Amino acid sequence: MVEIPEGLRERYEKLLGLEVEAFLDALLRPLKPSLRLNTLKGDPEEIRAGLEERGLELTPVPWCPWGYWIENLDEEEALGNYLEHFLGEFYVQEASSMVPVEVADVKPGMRILDIAAAPGSKTTHAAQRMENTGAVVANDVSVHRIKALTYNLDRLGVVNCLVTTMDGRRFGRLLPGFFQVVLVDAPCSAEGTVRKSFRAWHNWRHGSYRRLAETQKALLISAFKATEPGGVVVYSTCTFAPEENEGVLTHLLDNYPCHLEEISLPGLNGAPGLSSWEGEVYNPQVERAIRIYPHRNEVGGFFVARIRKEE
Ligand SMILES: C[S@@+](CC[C@H](N)C(=O)[O-])C[C@H]1O[C@@H](n2cnc3c(N)ncnc32)[C@H](O)[C@@H]1O
C-alpha cells in the first residue's frame, strides 16, 4: 500500500476540509480508462460501433463530444494493442485532460500555439476541432518527448501542425501578438496523476513548488505576449498545488492587461479557484478558474483557466 507523503496530506486537509477523505479515497482508486475518437481518421459513430463490436463498453464523457470512458477494461495499456489505435482512430486520453481544448473555443482556420505540447493530447484534440485547417504550432523543449508528439501527429493524420523544439519562454519575443489561441499545459508537480502512477508522490518535495511556479509564470507570460489582442490563453496543470495554479494566474492578472472568463462545460463539476492559500491572497478573478477534483468527477485532477487578452 502506497503512503501519501505526510506534508502532502496536511496540505490536502487544508485544501479540502471535510471532503478530504472522499478525495483521498478517490485518488487511491484506479482511474477508469478513457479515449477520444479521432474524427480526422473516420466517422466517430463508425469508429465507436467498431470498438463496441470488439467488446468495449463505452460511456460518453459529457464535456467532450468524442470522449468515452471504457467501463470494462482494467489495463489502459491494452488499448495500445488495438488495430484502431495503431490506425489513429482513437487517442487514449484522460477525461479531465480533454477540458483545456474544449474551453479554448478553437475553430477551423485559426492560428494556435501549444507551447508545451508533447506527447500531443491537446495538439491532436485542437487539430481535430480545427478540422485539420489553419495552423497549430506544437512546441516542446524536450527532444525526447517531441518524438512521441510527432509519432502521435502522424498516427492521427494531423496535417495542419508545425513542430518546434525550443524553450517556450522565447515565443513572446519571437512572435508577439501572432496567435489567436495559445495553450499552456504547463510542466507541474502532477499531483492529479496519482490514479495512473504514484510517481508524483514518490517525487514529492515541498521545495519544488517555487521552482515550478517560476517556470510556469515565465511560460504563461510568453504565451500571453504571443497572443493577439482579444485572443485567448488557456492555462492548465494536472496538479492541486495553489502555488502552481492560482499563484501563477495572479502574477499574470496583476501585471498584464487580461481577465479570466467563467468556464462551464456540460456535466463537469468543477470547484472554483481558491481565493487565498497559506497567507497569500490571490487576485479575486482566479475564482473563475476551475479545479477538477477526482472525487467529484471520477477523473484525474486538473486545473484549467481561460484568460482573455484585452483588445
Ligand atoms: C504536462 S506536459 C504537456 C502535455 C501535453 N500538453 C499533452 O497534452 O500531451 C508539460 C510539457 O512541458 C514541457 N516543458 C517543460 N519546460 C518547458 C519549456 N520551458 N518550454 C517548452 N516546453 C517545456 C515538458 O517537456 C512536457 O512535455
PDB file of N, CA and C in Angstrom, residues 38-40 105-113 123-138 153 156-162 179-181:
ATOM      1  N   ASN A  38     -11.101   9.891 -33.021  1.00  0.00           N
ATOM      2  CA  ASN A  38     -10.423  10.856 -33.880  1.00  0.00           C
ATOM      3  C   ASN A  38     -11.193  11.070 -35.182  1.00  0.00           C
ATOM      4  N   THR A  39     -11.877  12.201 -35.270  1.00  0.00           N
ATOM      5  CA  THR A  39     -12.691  12.495 -36.456  1.00  0.00           C
ATOM      6  C   THR A  39     -11.832  12.749 -37.699  1.00  0.00           C
ATOM      7  N   LEU A  40     -10.523  12.938 -37.520  1.00  0.00           N
ATOM      8  CA  LEU A  40      -9.653  13.128 -38.692  1.00  0.00           C
ATOM      9  C   LEU A  40      -9.411  11.804 -39.416  1.00  0.00           C
ATOM     10  N   ASP A 105     -12.242  27.056 -27.207  1.00  0.00           N
ATOM     11  CA  ASP A 105     -13.051  27.560 -28.307  1.00  0.00           C
ATOM     12  C   ASP A 105     -12.229  27.661 -29.599  1.00  0.00           C
ATOM     13  N   VAL A 106     -11.486  26.605 -29.866  1.00  0.00           N
ATOM     14  CA  VAL A 106     -10.660  26.536 -31.066  1.00  0.00           C
ATOM     15  C   VAL A 106     -11.566  26.272 -32.267  1.00  0.00           C
ATOM     16  N   LYS A 107     -11.321  27.002 -33.358  1.00  0.00           N
ATOM     17  CA  LYS A 107     -12.192  26.859 -34.544  1.00  0.00           C
ATOM     18  C   LYS A 107     -11.353  26.601 -35.802  1.00  0.00           C
ATOM     19  N   PRO A 108     -11.983  26.028 -36.837  1.00  0.00           N
ATOM     20  CA  PRO A 108     -11.257  25.811 -38.093  1.00  0.00           C
ATOM     21  C   PRO A 108     -10.630  27.108 -38.603  1.00  0.00           C
ATOM     22  N   GLY A 109      -9.458  26.992 -39.181  1.00  0.00           N
ATOM     23  CA  GLY A 109      -8.801  28.143 -39.808  1.00  0.00           C
ATOM     24  C   GLY A 109      -7.964  28.991 -38.861  1.00  0.00           C
ATOM     25  N   MET A 110      -7.996  28.712 -37.573  1.00  0.00           N
ATOM     26  CA  MET A 110      -7.264  29.566 -36.619  1.00  0.00           C
ATOM     27  C   MET A 110      -5.756  29.320 -36.644  1.00  0.00           C
ATOM     28  N   ARG A 111      -5.020  30.299 -36.078  1.00  0.00           N
ATOM     29  CA  ARG A 111      -3.581  30.124 -35.805  1.00  0.00           C
ATOM     30  C   ARG A 111      -3.450  29.891 -34.307  1.00  0.00           C
ATOM     31  N   ILE A 112      -2.956  28.709 -33.931  1.00  0.00           N
ATOM     32  CA  ILE A 112      -2.836  28.470 -32.498  1.00  0.00           C
ATOM     33  C   ILE A 112      -1.447  27.933 -32.134  1.00  0.00           C
ATOM     34  N   LEU A 113      -1.096  28.138 -30.883  1.00  0.00           N
ATOM     35  CA  LEU A 113       0.191  27.660 -30.363  1.00  0.00           C
ATOM     36  C   LEU A 113      -0.075  26.765 -29.163  1.00  0.00           C
ATOM     37  N   THR A 123      -2.673  18.965 -28.595  1.00  0.00           N
ATOM     38  CA  THR A 123      -2.437  19.332 -30.003  1.00  0.00           C
ATOM     39  C   THR A 123      -3.356  18.544 -30.924  1.00  0.00           C
ATOM     40  N   THR A 124      -3.440  17.229 -30.722  1.00  0.00           N
ATOM     41  CA  THR A 124      -4.257  16.414 -31.622  1.00  0.00           C
ATOM     42  C   THR A 124      -5.740  16.738 -31.431  1.00  0.00           C
ATOM     43  N   HIS A 125      -6.123  17.043 -30.200  1.00  0.00           N
ATOM     44  CA  HIS A 125      -7.517  17.428 -29.914  1.00  0.00           C
ATOM     45  C   HIS A 125      -7.833  18.754 -30.626  1.00  0.00           C
ATOM     46  N   ALA A 126      -6.896  19.715 -30.547  1.00  0.00           N
ATOM     47  CA  ALA A 126      -7.125  21.012 -31.197  1.00  0.00           C
ATOM     48  C   ALA A 126      -7.192  20.846 -32.716  1.00  0.00           C
ATOM     49  N   ALA A 127      -6.293  20.036 -33.275  1.00  0.00           N
ATOM     50  CA  ALA A 127      -6.289  19.826 -34.735  1.00  0.00           C
ATOM     51  C   ALA A 127      -7.627  19.236 -35.179  1.00  0.00           C
ATOM     52  N   GLN A 128      -8.163  18.368 -34.342  1.00  0.00           N
ATOM     53  CA  GLN A 128      -9.466  17.758 -34.624  1.00  0.00           C
ATOM     54  C   GLN A 128     -10.559  18.828 -34.615  1.00  0.00           C
ATOM     55  N   ARG A 129     -10.545  19.696 -33.605  1.00  0.00           N
ATOM     56  CA  ARG A 129     -11.519  20.810 -33.536  1.00  0.00           C
ATOM     57  C   ARG A 129     -11.376  21.737 -34.747  1.00  0.00           C
ATOM     58  N   MET A 130     -10.139  21.872 -35.253  1.00  0.00           N
ATOM     59  CA  MET A 130      -9.876  22.773 -36.380  1.00  0.00           C
ATOM     60  C   MET A 130     -10.079  22.078 -37.720  1.00  0.00           C
ATOM     61  N   GLU A 131     -10.482  20.808 -37.680  1.00  0.00           N
ATOM     62  CA  GLU A 131     -10.732  20.016 -38.890  1.00  0.00           C
ATOM     63  C   GLU A 131      -9.522  20.022 -39.814  1.00  0.00           C
ATOM     64  N   ASN A 132      -8.348  20.003 -39.205  1.00  0.00           N
ATOM     65  CA  ASN A 132      -7.080  19.933 -39.948  1.00  0.00           C
ATOM     66  C   ASN A 132      -6.838  21.163 -40.824  1.00  0.00           C
ATOM     67  N   THR A 133      -7.458  22.298 -40.490  1.00  0.00           N
ATOM     68  CA  THR A 133      -7.232  23.538 -41.254  1.00  0.00           C
ATOM     69  C   THR A 133      -6.488  24.529 -40.362  1.00  0.00           C
ATOM     70  N   GLY A 134      -6.159  25.718 -40.911  1.00  0.00           N
ATOM     71  CA  GLY A 134      -5.431  26.701 -40.121  1.00  0.00           C
ATOM     72  C   GLY A 134      -4.044  26.171 -39.797  1.00  0.00           C
ATOM     73  N   ALA A 135      -3.503  26.566 -38.651  1.00  0.00           N
ATOM     74  CA  ALA A 135      -2.153  26.112 -38.299  1.00  0.00           C
ATOM     75  C   ALA A 135      -1.996  25.989 -36.793  1.00  0.00           C
ATOM     76  N   VAL A 136      -1.422  24.871 -36.382  1.00  0.00           N
ATOM     77  CA  VAL A 136      -1.063  24.681 -34.972  1.00  0.00           C
ATOM     78  C   VAL A 136       0.457  24.613 -34.893  1.00  0.00           C
ATOM     79  N   VAL A 137       1.054  25.486 -34.093  1.00  0.00           N
ATOM     80  CA  VAL A 137       2.475  25.322 -33.784  1.00  0.00           C
ATOM     81  C   VAL A 137       2.533  24.513 -32.493  1.00  0.00           C
ATOM     82  N   ALA A 138       3.122  23.319 -32.598  1.00  0.00           N
ATOM     83  CA  ALA A 138       3.223  22.435 -31.425  1.00  0.00           C
ATOM     84  C   ALA A 138       4.679  22.436 -30.975  1.00  0.00           C
ATOM     85  N   LEU A 153       1.119  12.721 -34.010  1.00  0.00           N
ATOM     86  CA  LEU A 153       0.557  13.561 -35.087  1.00  0.00           C
ATOM     87  C   LEU A 153       0.417  12.739 -36.368  1.00  0.00           C
ATOM     88  N   LEU A 156      -2.363  10.064 -35.999  1.00  0.00           N
ATOM     89  CA  LEU A 156      -3.733  10.586 -36.009  1.00  0.00           C
ATOM     90  C   LEU A 156      -4.077  11.354 -37.286  1.00  0.00           C
ATOM     91  N   GLY A 157      -3.124  11.436 -38.218  1.00  0.00           N
ATOM     92  CA  GLY A 157      -3.425  12.089 -39.503  1.00  0.00           C
ATOM     93  C   GLY A 157      -3.532  13.602 -39.389  1.00  0.00           C
ATOM     94  N   VAL A 158      -2.755  14.210 -38.473  1.00  0.00           N
ATOM     95  CA  VAL A 158      -2.778  15.671 -38.316  1.00  0.00           C
ATOM     96  C   VAL A 158      -1.848  16.280 -39.363  1.00  0.00           C
ATOM     97  N   VAL A 159      -2.387  17.197 -40.197  1.00  0.00           N
ATOM     98  CA  VAL A 159      -1.557  17.788 -41.255  1.00  0.00           C
ATOM     99  C   VAL A 159      -1.462  19.323 -41.135  1.00  0.00           C
ATOM    100  N   ASN A 160      -2.108  19.893 -40.125  1.00  0.00           N
ATOM    101  CA  ASN A 160      -2.064  21.365 -40.009  1.00  0.00           C
ATOM    102  C   ASN A 160      -1.095  21.816 -38.925  1.00  0.00           C
ATOM    103  N   CYS A 161      -0.089  20.976 -38.661  1.00  0.00           N
ATOM    104  CA  CYS A 161       0.733  21.221 -37.477  1.00  0.00           C
ATOM    105  C   CYS A 161       2.213  21.362 -37.823  1.00  0.00           C
ATOM    106  N   LEU A 162       2.832  22.356 -37.211  1.00  0.00           N
ATOM    107  CA  LEU A 162       4.271  22.576 -37.358  1.00  0.00           C
ATOM    108  C   LEU A 162       4.900  22.301 -35.994  1.00  0.00           C
ATOM    109  N   PHE A 179      -0.776  34.711 -32.336  1.00  0.00           N
ATOM    110  CA  PHE A 179      -1.722  33.585 -32.271  1.00  0.00           C
ATOM    111  C   PHE A 179      -3.084  34.023 -31.729  1.00  0.00           C
ATOM    112  N   GLN A 180      -4.121  33.350 -32.234  1.00  0.00           N
ATOM    113  CA  GLN A 180      -5.468  33.648 -31.722  1.00  0.00           C
ATOM    114  C   GLN A 180      -5.749  32.897 -30.432  1.00  0.00           C
ATOM    115  N   VAL A 181      -5.176  31.705 -30.322  1.00  0.00           N
ATOM    116  CA  VAL A 181      -5.325  30.901 -29.092  1.00  0.00           C
ATOM    117  C   VAL A 181      -3.961  30.311 -28.746  1.00  0.00           C
TER     118      VAL A 181
END
